[in-house]
PDB file of C-alpha atoms in Angstrom:
ATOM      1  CA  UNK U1342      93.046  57.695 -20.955  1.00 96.00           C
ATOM      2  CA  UNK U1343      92.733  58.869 -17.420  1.00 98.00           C
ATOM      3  CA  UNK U1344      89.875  61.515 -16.519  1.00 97.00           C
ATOM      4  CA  UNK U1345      89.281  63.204 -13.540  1.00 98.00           C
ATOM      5  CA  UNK U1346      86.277  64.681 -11.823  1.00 97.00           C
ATOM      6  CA  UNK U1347      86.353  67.617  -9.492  1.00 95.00           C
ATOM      7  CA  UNK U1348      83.679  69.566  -7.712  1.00 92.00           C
ATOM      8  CA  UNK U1349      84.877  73.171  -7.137  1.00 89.00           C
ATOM      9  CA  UNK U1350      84.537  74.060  -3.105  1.00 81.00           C
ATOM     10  CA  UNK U1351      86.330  76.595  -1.255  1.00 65.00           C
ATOM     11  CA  UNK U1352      86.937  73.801   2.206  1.00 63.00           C
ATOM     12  CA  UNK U1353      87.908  70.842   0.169  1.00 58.00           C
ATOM     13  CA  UNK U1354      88.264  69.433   3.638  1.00 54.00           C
ATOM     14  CA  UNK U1355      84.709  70.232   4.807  1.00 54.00           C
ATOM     15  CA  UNK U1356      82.637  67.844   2.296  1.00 56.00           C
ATOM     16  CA  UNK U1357      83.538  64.277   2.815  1.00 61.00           C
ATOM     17  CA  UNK U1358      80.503  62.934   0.698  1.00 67.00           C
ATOM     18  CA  UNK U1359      81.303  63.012  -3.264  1.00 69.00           C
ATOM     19  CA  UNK U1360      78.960  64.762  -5.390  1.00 77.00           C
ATOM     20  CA  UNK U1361      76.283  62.567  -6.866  1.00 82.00           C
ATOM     21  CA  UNK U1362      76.281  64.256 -10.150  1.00 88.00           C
ATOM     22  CA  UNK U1363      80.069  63.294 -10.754  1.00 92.00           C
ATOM     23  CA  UNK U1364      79.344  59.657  -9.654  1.00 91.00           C
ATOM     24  CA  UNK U1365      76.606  59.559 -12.129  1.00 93.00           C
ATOM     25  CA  UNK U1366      79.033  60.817 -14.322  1.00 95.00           C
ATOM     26  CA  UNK U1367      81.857  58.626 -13.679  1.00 96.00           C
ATOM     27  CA  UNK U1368      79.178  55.512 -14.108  1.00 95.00           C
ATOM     28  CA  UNK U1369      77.830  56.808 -17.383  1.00 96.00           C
ATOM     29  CA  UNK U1370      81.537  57.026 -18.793  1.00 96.00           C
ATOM     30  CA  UNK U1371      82.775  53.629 -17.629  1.00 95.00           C
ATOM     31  CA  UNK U1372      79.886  51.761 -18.650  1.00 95.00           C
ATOM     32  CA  UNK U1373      80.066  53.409 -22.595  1.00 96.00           C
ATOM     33  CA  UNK U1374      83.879  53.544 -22.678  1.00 96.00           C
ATOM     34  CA  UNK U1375      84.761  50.225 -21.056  1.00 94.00           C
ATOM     35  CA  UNK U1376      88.366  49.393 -20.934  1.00 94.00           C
ATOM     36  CA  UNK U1377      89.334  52.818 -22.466  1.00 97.00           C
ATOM     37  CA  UNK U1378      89.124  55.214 -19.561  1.00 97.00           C
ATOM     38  CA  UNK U1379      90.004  55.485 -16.219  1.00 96.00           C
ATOM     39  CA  UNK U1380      87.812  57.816 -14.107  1.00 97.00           C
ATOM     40  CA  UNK U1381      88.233  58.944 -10.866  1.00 96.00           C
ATOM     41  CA  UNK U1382      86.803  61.465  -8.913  1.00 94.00           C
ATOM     42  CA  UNK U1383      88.696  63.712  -6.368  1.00 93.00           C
ATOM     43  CA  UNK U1384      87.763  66.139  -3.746  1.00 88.00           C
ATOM     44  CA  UNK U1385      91.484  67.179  -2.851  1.00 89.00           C
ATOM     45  CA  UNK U1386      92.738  69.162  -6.206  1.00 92.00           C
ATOM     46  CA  UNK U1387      96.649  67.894  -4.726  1.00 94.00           C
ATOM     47  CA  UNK U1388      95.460  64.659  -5.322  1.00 94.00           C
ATOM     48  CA  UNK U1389      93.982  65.341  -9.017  1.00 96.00           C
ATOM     49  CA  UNK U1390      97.289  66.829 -10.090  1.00 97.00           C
ATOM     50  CA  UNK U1391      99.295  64.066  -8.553  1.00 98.00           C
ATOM     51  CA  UNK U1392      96.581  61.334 -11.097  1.00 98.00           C
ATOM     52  CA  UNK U1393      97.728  63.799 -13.893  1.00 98.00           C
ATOM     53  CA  UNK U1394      94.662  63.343 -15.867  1.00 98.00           C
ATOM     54  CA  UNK U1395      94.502  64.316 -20.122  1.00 97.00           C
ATOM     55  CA  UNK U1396      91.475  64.938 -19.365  1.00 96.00           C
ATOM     56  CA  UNK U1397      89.799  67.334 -16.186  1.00 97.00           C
ATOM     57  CA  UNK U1398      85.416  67.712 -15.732  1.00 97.00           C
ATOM     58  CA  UNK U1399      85.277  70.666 -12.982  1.00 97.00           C
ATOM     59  CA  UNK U1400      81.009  70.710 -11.476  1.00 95.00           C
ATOM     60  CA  UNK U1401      80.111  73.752  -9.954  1.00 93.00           C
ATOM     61  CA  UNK U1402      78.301  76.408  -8.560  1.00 91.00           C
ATOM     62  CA  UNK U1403      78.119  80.269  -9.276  1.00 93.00           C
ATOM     63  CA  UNK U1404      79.678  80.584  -5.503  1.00 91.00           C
ATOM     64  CA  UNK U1405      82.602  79.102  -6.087  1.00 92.00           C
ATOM     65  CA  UNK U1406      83.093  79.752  -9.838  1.00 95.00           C
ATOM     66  CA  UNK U1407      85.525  82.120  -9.024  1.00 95.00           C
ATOM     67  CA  UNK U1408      87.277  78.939  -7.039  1.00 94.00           C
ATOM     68  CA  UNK U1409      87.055  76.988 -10.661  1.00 96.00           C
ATOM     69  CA  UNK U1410      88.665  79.441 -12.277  1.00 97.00           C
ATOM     70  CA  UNK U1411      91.824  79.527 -10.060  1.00 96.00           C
ATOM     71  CA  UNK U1412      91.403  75.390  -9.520  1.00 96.00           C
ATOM     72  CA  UNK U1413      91.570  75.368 -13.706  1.00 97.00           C
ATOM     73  CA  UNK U1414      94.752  77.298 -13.701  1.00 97.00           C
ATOM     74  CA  UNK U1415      96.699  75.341 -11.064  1.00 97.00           C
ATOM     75  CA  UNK U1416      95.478  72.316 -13.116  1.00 97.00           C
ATOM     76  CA  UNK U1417      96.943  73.580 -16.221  1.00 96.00           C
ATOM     77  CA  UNK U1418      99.900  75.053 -14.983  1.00 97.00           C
ATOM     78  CA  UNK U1419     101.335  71.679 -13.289  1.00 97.00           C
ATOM     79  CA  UNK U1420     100.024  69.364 -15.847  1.00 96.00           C
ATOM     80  CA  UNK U1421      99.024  69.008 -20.077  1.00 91.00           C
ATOM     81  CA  UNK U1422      95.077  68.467 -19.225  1.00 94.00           C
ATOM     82  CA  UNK U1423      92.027  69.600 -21.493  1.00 94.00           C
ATOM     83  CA  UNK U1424      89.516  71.531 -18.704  1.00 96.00           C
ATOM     84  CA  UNK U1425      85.731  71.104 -19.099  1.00 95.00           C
ATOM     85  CA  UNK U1426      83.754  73.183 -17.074  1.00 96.00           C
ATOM     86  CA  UNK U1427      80.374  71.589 -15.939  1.00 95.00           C
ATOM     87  CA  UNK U1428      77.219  72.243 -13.532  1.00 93.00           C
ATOM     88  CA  UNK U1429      74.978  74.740 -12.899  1.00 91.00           C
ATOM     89  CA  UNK U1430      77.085  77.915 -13.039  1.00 94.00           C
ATOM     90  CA  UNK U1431      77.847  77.705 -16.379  1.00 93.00           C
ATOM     91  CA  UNK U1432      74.341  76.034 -17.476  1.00 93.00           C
ATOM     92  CA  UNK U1433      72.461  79.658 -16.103  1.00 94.00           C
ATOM     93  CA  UNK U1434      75.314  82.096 -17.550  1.00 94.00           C
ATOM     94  CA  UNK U1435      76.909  80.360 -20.393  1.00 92.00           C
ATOM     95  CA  UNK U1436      78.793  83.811 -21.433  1.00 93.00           C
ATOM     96  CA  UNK U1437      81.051  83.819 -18.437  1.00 95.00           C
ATOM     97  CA  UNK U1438      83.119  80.800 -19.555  1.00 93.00           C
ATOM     98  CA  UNK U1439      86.484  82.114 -19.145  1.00 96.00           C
ATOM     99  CA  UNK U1440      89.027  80.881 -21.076  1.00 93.00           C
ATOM    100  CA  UNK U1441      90.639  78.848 -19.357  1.00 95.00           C
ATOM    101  CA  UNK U1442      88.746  75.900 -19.968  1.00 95.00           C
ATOM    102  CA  UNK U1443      88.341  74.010 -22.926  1.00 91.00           C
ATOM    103  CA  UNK U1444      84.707  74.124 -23.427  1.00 92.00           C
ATOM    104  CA  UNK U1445      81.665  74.402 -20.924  1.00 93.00           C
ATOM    105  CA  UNK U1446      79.223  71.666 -20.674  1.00 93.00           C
ATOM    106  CA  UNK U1447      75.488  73.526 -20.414  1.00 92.00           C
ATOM    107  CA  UNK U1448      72.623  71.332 -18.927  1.00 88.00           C
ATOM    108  CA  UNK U1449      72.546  67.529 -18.323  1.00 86.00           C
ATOM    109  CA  UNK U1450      75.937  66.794 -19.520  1.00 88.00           C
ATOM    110  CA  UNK U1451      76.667  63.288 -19.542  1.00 92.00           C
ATOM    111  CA  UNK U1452      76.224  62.480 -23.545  1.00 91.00           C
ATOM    112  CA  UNK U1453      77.996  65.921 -24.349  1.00 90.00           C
ATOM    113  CA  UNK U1454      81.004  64.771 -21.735  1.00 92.00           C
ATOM    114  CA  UNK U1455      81.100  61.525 -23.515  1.00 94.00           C
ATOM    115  CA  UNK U1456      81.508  62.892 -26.861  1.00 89.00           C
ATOM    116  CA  UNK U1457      84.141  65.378 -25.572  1.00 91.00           C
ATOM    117  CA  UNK U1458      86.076  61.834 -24.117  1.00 93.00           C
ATOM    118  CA  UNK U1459      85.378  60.252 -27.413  1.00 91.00           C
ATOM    119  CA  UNK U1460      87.019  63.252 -29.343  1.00 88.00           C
ATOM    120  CA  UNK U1461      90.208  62.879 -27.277  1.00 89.00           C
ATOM    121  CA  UNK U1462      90.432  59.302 -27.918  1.00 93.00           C
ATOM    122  CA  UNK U1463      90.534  59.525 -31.536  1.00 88.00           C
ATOM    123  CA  UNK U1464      93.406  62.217 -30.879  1.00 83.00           C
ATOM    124  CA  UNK U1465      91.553  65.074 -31.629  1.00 76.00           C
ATOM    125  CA  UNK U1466      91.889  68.022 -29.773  1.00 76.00           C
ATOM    126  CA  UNK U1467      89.018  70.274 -28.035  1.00 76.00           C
ATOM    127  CA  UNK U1468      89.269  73.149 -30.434  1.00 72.00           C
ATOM    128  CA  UNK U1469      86.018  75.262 -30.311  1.00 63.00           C
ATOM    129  CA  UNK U1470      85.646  74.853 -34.221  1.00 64.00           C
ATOM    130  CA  UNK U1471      85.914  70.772 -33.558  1.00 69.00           C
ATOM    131  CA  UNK U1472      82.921  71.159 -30.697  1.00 69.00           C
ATOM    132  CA  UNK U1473      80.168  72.760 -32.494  1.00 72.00           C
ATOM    133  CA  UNK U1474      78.519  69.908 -33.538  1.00 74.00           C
ATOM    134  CA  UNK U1475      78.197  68.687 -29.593  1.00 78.00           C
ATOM    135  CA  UNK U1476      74.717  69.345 -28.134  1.00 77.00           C
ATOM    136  CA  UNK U1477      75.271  71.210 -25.068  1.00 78.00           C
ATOM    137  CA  UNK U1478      78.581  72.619 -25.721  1.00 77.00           C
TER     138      UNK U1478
END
């Protein structure tokens, strides 16, 4: 199953380093899901579409949430792809989760993310009533 990783920024062109949370992220997947998955993180949302994950993790901040939103969207509307919303936006205001993602990740998100992955791999989808039993979701 592919999965990609995007940090929401306004200049995608501006930040040439990766985020170290999605690296973390990426590592933490591949290393529990060997063989299954194939993660990659982008900084270019073009480039994410062209992948054409099941499966999109979007990190940000409350700057740019309204960037995440529209980012979310795009995703959806070019390609079939679950959207989990991550970082510390929706970790300090949990109640603005628009819905156009399929869940939010709240806190330190790595074990939630995982179990989110592992739901899609046994062909479940990410219906709210399926993610209640998820810590942090």
């Amino acid at each position: 199953m592919k999965i990609a990783l995007y940090e929401a920024v306004r200049h995608e062109n501006l930040r040439e380093e990766v985020a170290p949370s999605l690296g973390y992220l990426a590592a933490y997947i591949n290393e529990r899901l060997p063989g299954k998955v194939q993660v990659r993180i982008f900084r270019k949302l073009s480039n994410l579409i062209k992948y054409g994950p099941a499966l999109t993790g979007i990190s940000v901040t409350s700057a740019y949430y309204g960037y995440a939103i529209k980012a979310a969207k795009k995703i959806k509307k070019e390609i079939d792809c679950a959207v989990i919303l991550g970082g510390y936006h929706i970790t300090a205001a949990p109640r603005s989760l628009s819905g156009i993602f399929s869940a939010g990740v709240i806190g330190e998100g790595e074990a939630a993310f995982l179990e989110l992955v592992s739901e899609m791999l046994s062909g479940n989808t990410l219906e709210a009533s399926r993610l209640s039993h998820i810590k942090g979701i």
